PDB file of C-alpha atoms and ligand atoms in Angstrom:
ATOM      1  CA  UNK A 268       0.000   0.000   0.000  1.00  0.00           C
ATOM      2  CA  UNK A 269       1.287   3.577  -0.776  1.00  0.00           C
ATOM      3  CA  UNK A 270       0.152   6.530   0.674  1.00  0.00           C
ATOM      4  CA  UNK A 271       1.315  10.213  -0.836  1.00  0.00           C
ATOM      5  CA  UNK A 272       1.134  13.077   0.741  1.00  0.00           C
ATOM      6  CA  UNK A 273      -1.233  15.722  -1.410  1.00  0.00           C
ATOM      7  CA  UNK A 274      -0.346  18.645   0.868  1.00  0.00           C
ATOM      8  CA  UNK A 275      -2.448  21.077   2.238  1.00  0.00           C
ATOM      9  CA  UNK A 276      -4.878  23.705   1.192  1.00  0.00           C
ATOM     10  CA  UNK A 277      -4.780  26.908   3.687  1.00  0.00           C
ATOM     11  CA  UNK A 278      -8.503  28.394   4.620  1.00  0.00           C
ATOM     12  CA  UNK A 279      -8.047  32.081   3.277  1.00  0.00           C
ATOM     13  CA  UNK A 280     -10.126  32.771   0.303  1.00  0.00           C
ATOM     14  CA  UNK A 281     -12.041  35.227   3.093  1.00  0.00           C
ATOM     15  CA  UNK A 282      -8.536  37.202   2.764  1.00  0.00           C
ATOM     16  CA  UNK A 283      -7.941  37.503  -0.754  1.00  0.00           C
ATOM     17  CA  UNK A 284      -7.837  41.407  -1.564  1.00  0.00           C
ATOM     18  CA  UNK A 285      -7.243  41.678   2.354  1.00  0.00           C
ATOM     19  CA  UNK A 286      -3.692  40.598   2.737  1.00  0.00           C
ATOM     20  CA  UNK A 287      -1.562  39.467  -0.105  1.00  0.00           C
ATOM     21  CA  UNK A 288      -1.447  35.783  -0.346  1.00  0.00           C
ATOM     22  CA  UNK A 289       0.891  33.531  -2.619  1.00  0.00           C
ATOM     23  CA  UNK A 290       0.113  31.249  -5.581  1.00  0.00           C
ATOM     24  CA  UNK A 291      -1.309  28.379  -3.165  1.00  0.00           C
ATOM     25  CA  UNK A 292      -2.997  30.659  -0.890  1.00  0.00           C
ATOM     26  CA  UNK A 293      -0.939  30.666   1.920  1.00  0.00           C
ATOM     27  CA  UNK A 294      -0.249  34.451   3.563  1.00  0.00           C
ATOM     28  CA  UNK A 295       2.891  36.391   2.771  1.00  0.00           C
ATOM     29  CA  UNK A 296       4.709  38.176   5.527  1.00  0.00           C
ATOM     30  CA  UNK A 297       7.847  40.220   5.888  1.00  0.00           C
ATOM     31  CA  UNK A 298       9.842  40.677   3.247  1.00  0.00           C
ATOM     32  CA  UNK A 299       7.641  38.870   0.730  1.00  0.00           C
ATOM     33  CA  UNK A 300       4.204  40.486   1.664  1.00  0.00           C
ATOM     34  CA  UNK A 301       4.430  43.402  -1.123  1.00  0.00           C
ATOM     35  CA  UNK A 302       5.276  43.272  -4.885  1.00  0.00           C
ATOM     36  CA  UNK A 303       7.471  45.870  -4.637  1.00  0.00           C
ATOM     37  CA  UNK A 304       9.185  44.231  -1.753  1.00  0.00           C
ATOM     38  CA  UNK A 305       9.669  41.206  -3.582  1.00  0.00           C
ATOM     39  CA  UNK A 306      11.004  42.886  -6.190  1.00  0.00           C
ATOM     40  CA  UNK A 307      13.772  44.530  -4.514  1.00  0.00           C
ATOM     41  CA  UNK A 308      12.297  48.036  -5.379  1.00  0.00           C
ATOM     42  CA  UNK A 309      11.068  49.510  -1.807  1.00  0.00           C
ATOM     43  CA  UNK A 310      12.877  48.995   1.349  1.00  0.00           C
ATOM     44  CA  UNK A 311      10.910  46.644   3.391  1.00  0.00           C
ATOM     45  CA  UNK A 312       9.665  49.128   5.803  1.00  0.00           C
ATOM     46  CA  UNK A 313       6.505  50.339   7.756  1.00  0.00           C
ATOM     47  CA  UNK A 314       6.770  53.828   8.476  1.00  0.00           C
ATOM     48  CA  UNK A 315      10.362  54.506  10.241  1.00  0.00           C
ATOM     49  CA  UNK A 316      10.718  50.768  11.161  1.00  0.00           C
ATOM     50  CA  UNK A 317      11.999  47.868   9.080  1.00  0.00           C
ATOM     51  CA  UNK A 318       8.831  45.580   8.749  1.00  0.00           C
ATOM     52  CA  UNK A 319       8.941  42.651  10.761  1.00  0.00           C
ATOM     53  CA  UNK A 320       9.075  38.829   9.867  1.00  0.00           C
ATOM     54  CA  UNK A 321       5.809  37.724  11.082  1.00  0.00           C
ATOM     55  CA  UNK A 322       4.004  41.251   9.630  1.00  0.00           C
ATOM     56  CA  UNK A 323       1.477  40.328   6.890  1.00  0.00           C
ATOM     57  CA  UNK A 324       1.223  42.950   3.981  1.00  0.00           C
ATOM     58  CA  UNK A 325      -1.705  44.906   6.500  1.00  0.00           C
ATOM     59  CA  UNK A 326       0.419  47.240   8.986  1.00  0.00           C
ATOM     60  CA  UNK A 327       0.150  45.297  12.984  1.00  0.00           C
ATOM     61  CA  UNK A 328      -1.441  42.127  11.107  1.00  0.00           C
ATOM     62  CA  UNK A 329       0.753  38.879  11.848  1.00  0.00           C
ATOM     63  CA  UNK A 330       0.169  35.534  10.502  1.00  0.00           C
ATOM     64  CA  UNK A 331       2.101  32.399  11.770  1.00  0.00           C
ATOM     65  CA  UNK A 332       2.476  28.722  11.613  1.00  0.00           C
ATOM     66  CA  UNK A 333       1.159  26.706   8.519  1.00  0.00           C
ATOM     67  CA  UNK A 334      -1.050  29.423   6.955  1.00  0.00           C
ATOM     68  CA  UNK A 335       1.885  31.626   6.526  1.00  0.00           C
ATOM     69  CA  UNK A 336       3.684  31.352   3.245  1.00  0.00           C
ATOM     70  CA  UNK A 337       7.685  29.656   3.315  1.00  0.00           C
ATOM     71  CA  UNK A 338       6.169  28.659   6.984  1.00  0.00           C
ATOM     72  CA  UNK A 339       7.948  24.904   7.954  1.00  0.00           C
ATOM     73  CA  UNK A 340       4.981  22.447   8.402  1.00  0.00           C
ATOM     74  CA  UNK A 341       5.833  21.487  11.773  1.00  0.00           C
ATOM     75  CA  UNK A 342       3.912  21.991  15.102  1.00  0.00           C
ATOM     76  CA  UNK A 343       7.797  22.791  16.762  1.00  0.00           C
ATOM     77  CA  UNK A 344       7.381  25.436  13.787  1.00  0.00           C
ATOM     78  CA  UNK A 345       4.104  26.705  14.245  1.00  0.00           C
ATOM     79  CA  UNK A 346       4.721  27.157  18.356  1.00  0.00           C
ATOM     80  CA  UNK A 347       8.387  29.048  17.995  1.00  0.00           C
ATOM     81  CA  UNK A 348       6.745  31.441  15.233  1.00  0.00           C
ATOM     82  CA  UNK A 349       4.154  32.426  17.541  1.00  0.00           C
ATOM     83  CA  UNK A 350       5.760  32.683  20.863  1.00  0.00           C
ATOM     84  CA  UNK A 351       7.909  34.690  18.682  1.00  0.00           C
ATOM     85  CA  UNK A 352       5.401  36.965  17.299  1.00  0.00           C
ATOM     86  CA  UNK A 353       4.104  38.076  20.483  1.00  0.00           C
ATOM     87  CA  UNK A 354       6.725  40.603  21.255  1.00  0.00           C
ATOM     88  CA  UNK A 355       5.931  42.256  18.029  1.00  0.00           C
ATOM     89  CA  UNK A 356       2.261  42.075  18.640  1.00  0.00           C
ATOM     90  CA  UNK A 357       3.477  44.182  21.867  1.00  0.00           C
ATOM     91  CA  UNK A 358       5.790  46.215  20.043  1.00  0.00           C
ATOM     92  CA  UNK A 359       2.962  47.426  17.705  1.00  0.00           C
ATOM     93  CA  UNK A 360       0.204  47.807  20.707  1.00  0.00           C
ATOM     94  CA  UNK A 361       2.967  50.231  22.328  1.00  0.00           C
ATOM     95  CA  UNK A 362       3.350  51.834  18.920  1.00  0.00           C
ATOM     96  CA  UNK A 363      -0.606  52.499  18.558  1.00  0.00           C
TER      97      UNK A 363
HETATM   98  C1  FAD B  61      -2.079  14.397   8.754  1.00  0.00           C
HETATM   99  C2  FAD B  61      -1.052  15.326   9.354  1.00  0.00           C
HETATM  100  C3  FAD B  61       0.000  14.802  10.075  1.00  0.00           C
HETATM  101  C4  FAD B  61       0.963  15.664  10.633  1.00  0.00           C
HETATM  102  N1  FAD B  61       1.996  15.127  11.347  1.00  0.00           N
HETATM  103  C5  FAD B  61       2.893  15.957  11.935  1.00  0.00           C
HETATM  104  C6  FAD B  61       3.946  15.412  12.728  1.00  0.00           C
HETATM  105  O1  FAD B  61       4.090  14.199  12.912  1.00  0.00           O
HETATM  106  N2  FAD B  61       4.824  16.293  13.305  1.00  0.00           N
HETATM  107  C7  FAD B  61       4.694  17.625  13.160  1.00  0.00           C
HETATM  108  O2  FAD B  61       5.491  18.368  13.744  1.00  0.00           O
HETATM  109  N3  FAD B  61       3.700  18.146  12.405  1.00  0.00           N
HETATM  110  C8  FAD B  61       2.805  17.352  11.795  1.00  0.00           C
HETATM  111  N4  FAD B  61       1.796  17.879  11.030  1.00  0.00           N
HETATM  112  C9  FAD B  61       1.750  19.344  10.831  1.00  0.00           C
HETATM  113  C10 FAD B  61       1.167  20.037  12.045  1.00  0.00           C
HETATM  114  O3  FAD B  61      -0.101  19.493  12.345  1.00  0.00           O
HETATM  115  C11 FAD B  61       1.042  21.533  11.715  1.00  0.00           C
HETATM  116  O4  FAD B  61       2.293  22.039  11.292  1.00  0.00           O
HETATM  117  C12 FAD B  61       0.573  22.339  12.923  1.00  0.00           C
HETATM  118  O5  FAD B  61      -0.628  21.841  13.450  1.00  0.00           O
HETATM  119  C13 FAD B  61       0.407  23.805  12.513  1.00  0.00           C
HETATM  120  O6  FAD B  61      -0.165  24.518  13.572  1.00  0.00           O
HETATM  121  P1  FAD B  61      -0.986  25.819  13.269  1.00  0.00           P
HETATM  122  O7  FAD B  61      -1.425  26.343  14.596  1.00  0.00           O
HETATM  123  O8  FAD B  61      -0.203  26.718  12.378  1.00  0.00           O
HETATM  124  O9  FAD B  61      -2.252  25.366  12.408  1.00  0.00           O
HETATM  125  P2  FAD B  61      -3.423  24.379  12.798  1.00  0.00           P
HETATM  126  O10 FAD B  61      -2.992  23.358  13.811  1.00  0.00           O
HETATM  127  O11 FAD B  61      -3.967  23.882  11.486  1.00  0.00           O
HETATM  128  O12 FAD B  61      -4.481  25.316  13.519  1.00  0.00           O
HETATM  129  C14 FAD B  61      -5.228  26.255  12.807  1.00  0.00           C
HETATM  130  C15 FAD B  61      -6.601  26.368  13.493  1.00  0.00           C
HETATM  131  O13 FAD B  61      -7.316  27.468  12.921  1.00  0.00           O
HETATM  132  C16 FAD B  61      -8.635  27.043  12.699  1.00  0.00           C
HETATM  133  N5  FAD B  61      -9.182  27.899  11.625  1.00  0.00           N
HETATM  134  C17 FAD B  61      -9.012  27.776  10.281  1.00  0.00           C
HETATM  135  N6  FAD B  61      -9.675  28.753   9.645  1.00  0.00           N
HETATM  136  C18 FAD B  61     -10.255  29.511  10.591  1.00  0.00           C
HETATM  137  C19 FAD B  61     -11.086  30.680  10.561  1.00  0.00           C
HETATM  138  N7  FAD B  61     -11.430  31.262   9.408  1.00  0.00           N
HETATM  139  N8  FAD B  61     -11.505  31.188  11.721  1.00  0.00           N
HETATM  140  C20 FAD B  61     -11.161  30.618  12.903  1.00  0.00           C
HETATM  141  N9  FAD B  61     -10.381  29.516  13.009  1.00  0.00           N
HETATM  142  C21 FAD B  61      -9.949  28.971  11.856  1.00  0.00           C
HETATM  143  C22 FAD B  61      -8.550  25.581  12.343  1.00  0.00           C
HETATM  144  O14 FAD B  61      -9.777  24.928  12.578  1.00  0.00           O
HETATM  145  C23 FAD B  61      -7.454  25.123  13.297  1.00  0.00           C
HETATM  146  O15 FAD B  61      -7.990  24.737  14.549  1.00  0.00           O
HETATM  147  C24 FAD B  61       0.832  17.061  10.467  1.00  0.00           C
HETATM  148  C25 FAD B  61      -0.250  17.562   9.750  1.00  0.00           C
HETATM  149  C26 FAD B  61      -1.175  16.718   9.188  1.00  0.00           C
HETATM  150  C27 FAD B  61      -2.339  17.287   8.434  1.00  0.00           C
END
């Protein structure tokens, strides 16, 4: 018997025109969360700060663990991302 992985299909069509999402659906963040960004043409920035790694393409929006775009599949994965995230959630609350 063989069994093959298919992957996974992320549950954000409610986002598309919300955040920018990539070719499978999954959420971009960081870096990769604007065209221009991607494209090496604007400095990946929000305002006077550098635009974090967890920071979807929507200013203080974060997305983590599978549904994020070049995420690792891994619960480990999913858990360090977040617990990492939450200082930048903080960081933006001060900021607000
Ligand atoms: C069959 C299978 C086997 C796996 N085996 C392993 C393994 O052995 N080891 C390992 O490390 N990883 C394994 N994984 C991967 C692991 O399960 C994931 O990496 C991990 O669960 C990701 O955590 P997450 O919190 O990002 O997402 P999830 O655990 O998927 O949690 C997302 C939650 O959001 C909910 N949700 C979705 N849409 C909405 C919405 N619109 N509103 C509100 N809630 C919503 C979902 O119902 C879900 O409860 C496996 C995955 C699968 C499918």
């Amino acid at each position: 018997m063989c069994f093959r992985w298919r992957g996974a299909k992320p549950n954000t069509e409610w986002l598309q025109g919300c955040l920018e999402l990539d070719d499978k659906g999954f959420i971009r963040t960081g870096h990769e969360a604007s065209p221009e960004m991607r494209a090496g043409v604007a400095e990946p920035r929000i305002g006077a700060r550098p635009k974090p790694e967890y920071e979807t393409s929507l200013p203080r929006v974060f997305a983590v663990g599978d549904v994020r775009s070049g995420s690792t599949k891994r619960v480990a994965a999913a858990v360090g991302e977040g617990s990492a995230c939450i200082s930048l959630v903080h960081r933006a609350l001060a900021e607000a």
